Amino acid sequence: MKIKIAPSILSADFNNLAAELKKVQRAGADLIHVDVMDGHFVPNITIGPVIVKYMRKATKLPLDVHLMIENPAKYLSAFVNAGSDMITVHIETVTVKELAVMSKGLNNKAVKLGVSLNPATSLDKIKKALPLVDFVLVMSVNPGFSGQEFIPGALRKIKQLRAIFKKDIAVDGGINNLTGRQVINAGANIIVAGSYIFGAKNTKKAINSLR
Ligand code: DX5
Ligand code: ZN
């Protein structure tokens, strides 16, 4: 499977957002990962559809929007209209029934749907959701902040998931060149990284080291 690298914009310099987007695009990024947090589902507040709309103008890369929010169904169309190409919702915030409705709606708009699970959530919780989604995002930190340490339990989860799920598996949190290699070996093919990429002196080298 092709490995895709998704820099997480949360670690970028928001004073120069357009330039930061261009920088990772030039360095070979495949997707732009956008962390949306509401201060309820996670203890941090970040950005909403308005910023996504401006990001859409600043890059041609697909926008991979990670919704760490309560009641994502309520905000789905706002993020679609803002220009998202992929939208991830957390299994802790939706029912399978809601996911089925989202899946249908997003399919019509050619937007990909992903489901994510926190480190403490077992794979069993997403089994019924698997036929409804285009990809799964395995969290390897507790969502809320960038720059946290990788939780190794994610590796077993990725392996078990890869055995039953043939589509894209993304992994998010604490990824660097070492943990990146581990998650790829376990079966992940979309690699989200924030501080490792935006904190690097040489962006291209950092992205290539993940690939
Ligand atoms: C965590 C976010 C991640 C985070 C990744 O809540 O979902 O996408 O920004 O940052 P690093 O790679 O620094 O752990
Ligand atoms: Zn994320």
CSV table of C-alpha atoms and ligand atoms in Angstrom, one decimal:
chain,number,residue,atom,x,y,z
A,1,MET,CA,0.0,0.0,0.0
A,2,LYS,CA,1.2,3.5,-0.7
A,3,ILE,CA,2.4,5.3,2.4
A,4,LYS,CA,0.9,8.8,2.7
A,5,ILE,CA,2.3,11.4,5.0
A,6,ALA,CA,-0.1,13.9,6.6
A,7,PRO,CA,1.5,16.8,8.5
A,8,SER,CA,-0.7,18.0,11.3
A,9,ILE,CA,-1.2,21.7,10.9
A,10,LEU,CA,-1.7,22.1,14.7
A,11,SER,CA,2.1,22.3,15.0
A,12,ALA,CA,2.5,24.9,12.3
A,13,ASP,CA,3.2,28.6,12.8
A,14,PHE,CA,-0.4,30.1,12.4
A,15,ASN,CA,1.1,33.5,11.9
A,16,ASN,CA,2.3,32.2,8.5
A,17,LEU,CA,-0.3,29.5,7.8
A,18,ALA,CA,-0.3,29.8,4.0
A,19,ALA,CA,3.5,29.7,3.9
A,20,GLU,CA,3.5,26.6,6.2
A,21,LEU,CA,1.1,24.8,3.9
A,22,LYS,CA,3.3,25.6,0.9
A,23,LYS,CA,6.4,24.4,2.8
A,24,VAL,CA,5.0,20.9,3.6
A,25,GLN,CA,3.5,20.7,0.1
A,26,ARG,CA,6.9,21.4,-1.5
A,27,ALA,CA,8.5,18.9,0.9
A,28,GLY,CA,6.3,16.1,-0.4
A,29,ALA,CA,3.4,15.9,2.0
A,30,ASP,CA,0.4,13.9,0.6
A,31,LEU,CA,-2.4,15.3,2.8
A,32,ILE,CA,-2.9,18.1,5.3
A,33,HIS,CA,-4.2,16.9,8.7
A,34,VAL,CA,-6.4,19.5,10.4
A,35,ASP,CA,-7.1,19.0,14.1
A,36,VAL,CA,-10.5,20.4,15.1
A,37,MET,CA,-11.1,20.5,18.9
A,38,ASP,CA,-14.1,21.8,20.8
A,39,GLY,CA,-13.1,21.9,24.5
A,40,HIS,CA,-15.7,19.3,25.3
A,41,PHE,CA,-14.6,16.0,23.7
A,42,VAL,CA,-11.0,17.1,24.4
A,43,PRO,CA,-9.6,19.6,26.8
A,44,ASN,CA,-8.4,22.0,24.1
A,45,ILE,CA,-10.0,24.4,21.5
A,46,THR,CA,-8.5,24.9,18.1
A,47,ILE,CA,-10.0,25.8,14.8
A,48,GLY,CA,-13.3,25.6,12.9
A,49,PRO,CA,-14.7,25.7,9.4
A,50,VAL,CA,-13.7,29.3,8.8
A,51,ILE,CA,-10.0,28.5,8.9
A,52,VAL,CA,-10.5,25.3,6.9
A,53,LYS,CA,-12.1,27.4,4.2
A,54,TYR,CA,-9.0,29.6,4.0
A,55,MET,CA,-6.7,26.6,4.1
A,56,ARG,CA,-8.6,25.3,1.1
A,57,LYS,CA,-7.5,28.4,-0.9
A,58,ALA,CA,-3.9,28.1,0.3
A,59,THR,CA,-3.1,24.5,-0.8
A,60,LYS,CA,-4.1,22.0,-3.4
A,61,LEU,CA,-3.4,19.0,-1.1
A,62,PRO,CA,-6.4,17.1,0.2
A,63,LEU,CA,-7.6,18.4,3.6
A,64,ASP,CA,-7.9,15.5,6.1
A,65,VAL,CA,-10.1,17.0,8.9
A,66,HIS,CA,-10.0,15.3,12.2
A,67,LEU,CA,-13.1,16.2,14.3
A,68,MET,CA,-12.4,15.9,18.0
A,69,ILE,CA,-15.8,17.3,18.9
A,70,GLU,CA,-19.0,16.3,20.5
A,71,ASN,CA,-22.0,15.9,18.1
A,72,PRO,CA,-20.0,15.9,14.9
A,73,ALA,CA,-23.2,15.3,12.8
A,74,LYS,CA,-24.3,18.8,13.6
A,75,TYR,CA,-21.1,20.3,12.0
A,76,LEU,CA,-20.5,17.9,9.2
A,77,SER,CA,-21.9,20.0,6.4
A,78,ALA,CA,-20.0,23.1,7.5
A,79,PHE,CA,-16.8,21.2,7.2
A,80,VAL,CA,-17.8,19.7,3.8
A,81,ASN,CA,-18.7,23.1,2.5
A,82,ALA,CA,-15.4,24.6,3.8
A,83,GLY,CA,-13.6,22.2,1.4
A,84,SER,CA,-12.7,19.1,3.4
A,85,ASP,CA,-11.7,16.0,1.4
A,86,MET,CA,-11.6,13.6,4.2
A,87,ILE,CA,-13.5,13.8,7.5
A,88,THR,CA,-12.8,11.7,10.6
A,89,VAL,CA,-15.2,11.4,13.5
A,90,HIS,CA,-14.6,9.6,16.8
A,91,ILE,CA,-16.5,6.5,17.7
A,92,GLU,CA,-16.8,7.8,21.2
A,93,THR,CA,-19.0,10.6,19.8
A,94,VAL,CA,-21.3,8.8,17.4
A,95,THR,CA,-23.6,5.8,17.1
A,96,VAL,CA,-23.3,3.4,14.2
A,97,LYS,CA,-26.6,4.6,12.9
A,98,GLU,CA,-25.3,8.2,12.8
A,99,LEU,CA,-22.3,7.0,11.0
A,100,ALA,CA,-24.4,5.2,8.3
A,101,VAL,CA,-26.2,8.5,7.6
A,102,MET,CA,-22.9,10.4,7.4
A,103,SER,CA,-21.4,7.8,5.2
A,104,LYS,CA,-24.3,8.1,2.7
A,105,GLY,CA,-24.2,11.9,2.7
A,106,LEU,CA,-20.4,12.1,2.3
A,107,ASN,CA,-20.4,9.5,-0.4
A,108,ASN,CA,-22.7,11.7,-2.5
A,109,LYS,CA,-20.2,14.5,-2.1
A,110,ALA,CA,-17.1,12.4,-2.8
A,111,VAL,CA,-15.7,13.2,0.7
A,112,LYS,CA,-14.1,10.3,2.5
A,113,LEU,CA,-15.3,9.2,5.9
A,114,GLY,CA,-13.0,7.9,8.6
A,115,VAL,CA,-13.6,6.7,12.1
A,116,SER,CA,-11.2,7.2,14.9
A,117,LEU,CA,-10.7,5.5,18.3
A,118,ASN,CA,-8.9,6.7,21.4
A,119,PRO,CA,-6.1,4.7,23.0
A,120,ALA,CA,-8.5,3.4,25.7
A,121,THR,CA,-11.3,2.4,23.2
A,122,SER,CA,-11.2,-1.3,22.1
A,123,LEU,CA,-11.3,-2.4,18.5
A,124,ASP,CA,-14.6,-4.1,19.2
A,125,LYS,CA,-16.2,-0.7,19.4
A,126,ILE,CA,-15.5,0.1,15.8
A,127,LYS,CA,-16.2,-3.4,14.2
A,128,LYS,CA,-19.8,-2.5,13.2
A,129,ALA,CA,-18.5,0.8,11.7
A,130,LEU,CA,-15.9,-0.7,9.5
A,131,PRO,CA,-18.2,-1.4,6.5
A,132,LEU,CA,-19.3,2.2,6.6
A,133,VAL,CA,-16.0,4.0,6.4
A,134,ASP,CA,-13.2,4.6,4.0
A,135,PHE,CA,-10.4,4.6,6.6
A,136,VAL,CA,-9.7,4.2,10.3
A,137,LEU,CA,-7.6,6.6,12.3
A,138,VAL,CA,-5.9,4.9,15.2
A,139,MET,CA,-5.0,7.3,18.0
A,140,SER,CA,-1.6,6.7,19.5
A,141,VAL,CA,-1.9,9.5,22.1
A,142,ASN,CA,-4.9,10.8,24.0
A,143,PRO,CA,-6.3,13.5,21.7
A,144,GLY,CA,-6.0,17.1,22.7
A,145,PHE,CA,-2.5,18.2,22.2
A,146,SER,CA,0.5,17.8,19.8
A,147,GLY,CA,3.9,16.9,21.1
A,148,GLN,CA,2.8,13.9,23.3
A,149,GLU,CA,4.6,10.6,23.6
A,150,PHE,CA,3.5,7.6,21.5
A,151,ILE,CA,1.5,5.0,23.3
A,152,PRO,CA,2.9,1.6,22.2
A,153,GLY,CA,-0.5,-0.2,22.7
A,154,ALA,CA,-1.5,1.3,19.3
A,155,LEU,CA,0.8,-1.1,17.5
A,156,ARG,CA,-1.2,-4.2,18.5
A,157,LYS,CA,-4.4,-2.5,17.6
A,158,ILE,CA,-3.0,-1.6,14.1
A,159,LYS,CA,-1.9,-5.2,13.6
A,160,GLN,CA,-5.3,-6.6,14.7
A,161,LEU,CA,-7.1,-4.1,12.5
A,162,ARG,CA,-5.0,-4.7,9.5
A,163,ALA,CA,-5.9,-8.4,9.6
A,164,ILE,CA,-9.6,-7.6,9.2
A,165,PHE,CA,-9.6,-4.2,7.3
A,166,LYS,CA,-8.1,-3.8,3.9
A,167,LYS,CA,-8.6,0.0,3.4
A,168,ASP,CA,-6.5,2.8,4.7
A,169,ILE,CA,-5.3,2.8,8.3
A,170,ALA,CA,-4.1,6.1,9.6
A,171,VAL,CA,-2.2,6.6,12.9
A,172,ASP,CA,-2.0,9.9,14.8
A,173,GLY,CA,0.1,11.0,17.8
A,174,GLY,CA,3.7,10.9,18.8
A,175,ILE,CA,5.0,9.9,15.4
A,176,ASN,CA,8.7,10.3,14.6
A,177,ASN,CA,11.1,8.3,12.5
A,178,LEU,CA,11.2,5.5,15.0
A,179,THR,CA,7.6,5.1,15.9
A,180,GLY,CA,6.7,5.9,12.2
A,181,ARG,CA,8.6,2.8,11.2
A,182,GLN,CA,6.9,0.7,13.9
A,183,VAL,CA,3.4,1.8,12.8
A,184,ILE,CA,4.1,1.1,9.1
A,185,ASN,CA,5.4,-2.4,10.0
A,186,ALA,CA,2.3,-3.0,12.0
A,187,GLY,CA,0.2,-2.2,8.9
A,188,ALA,CA,-0.6,1.6,8.9
A,189,ASN,CA,-0.3,3.5,5.6
A,190,ILE,CA,-1.4,7.1,6.5
A,191,ILE,CA,1.1,8.7,8.9
A,192,VAL,CA,0.0,11.8,10.7
A,193,ALA,CA,2.8,13.8,12.3
A,194,GLY,CA,2.8,17.3,13.8
A,195,SER,CA,5.7,18.3,15.9
A,196,TYR,CA,8.1,15.9,14.2
A,197,ILE,CA,7.5,17.5,10.8
A,198,PHE,CA,7.0,21.2,11.7
A,199,GLY,CA,9.7,21.1,14.3
A,200,ALA,CA,12.3,19.7,11.9
A,201,LYS,CA,15.0,21.9,10.5
A,202,ASN,CA,14.7,20.1,7.2
A,203,THR,CA,11.1,19.5,6.4
A,204,LYS,CA,11.8,17.3,3.3
A,205,LYS,CA,14.2,15.1,5.2
A,206,ALA,CA,11.6,14.7,8.0
A,207,ILE,CA,8.9,13.7,5.6
A,208,ASN,CA,11.2,11.3,3.7
A,209,SER,CA,12.4,9.7,6.9
A,210,LEU,CA,8.8,8.8,7.7
A,211,ARG,CA,8.1,7.4,4.3
B,1,DX5,C1,-3.7,15.1,18.8
B,1,DX5,C2,-3.9,15.4,17.4
B,1,DX5,C3,-2.7,15.1,16.6
B,1,DX5,C4,-1.5,15.9,16.9
B,1,DX5,C5,-0.3,15.2,16.4
B,1,DX5,O1,-4.9,15.4,19.5
B,1,DX5,O2,-5.0,14.7,16.8
B,1,DX5,O3,-3.0,15.2,15.2
B,1,DX5,O4,-1.6,17.2,16.4
B,1,DX5,O5,0.8,15.9,16.9
B,1,DX5,P1,2.2,15.1,17.2
B,1,DX5,O6,2.6,14.5,15.9
B,1,DX5,O7,3.1,16.2,17.7
B,1,DX5,O8,1.9,14.1,18.3
B,2,ZN,ZN,-5.2,14.6,14.6
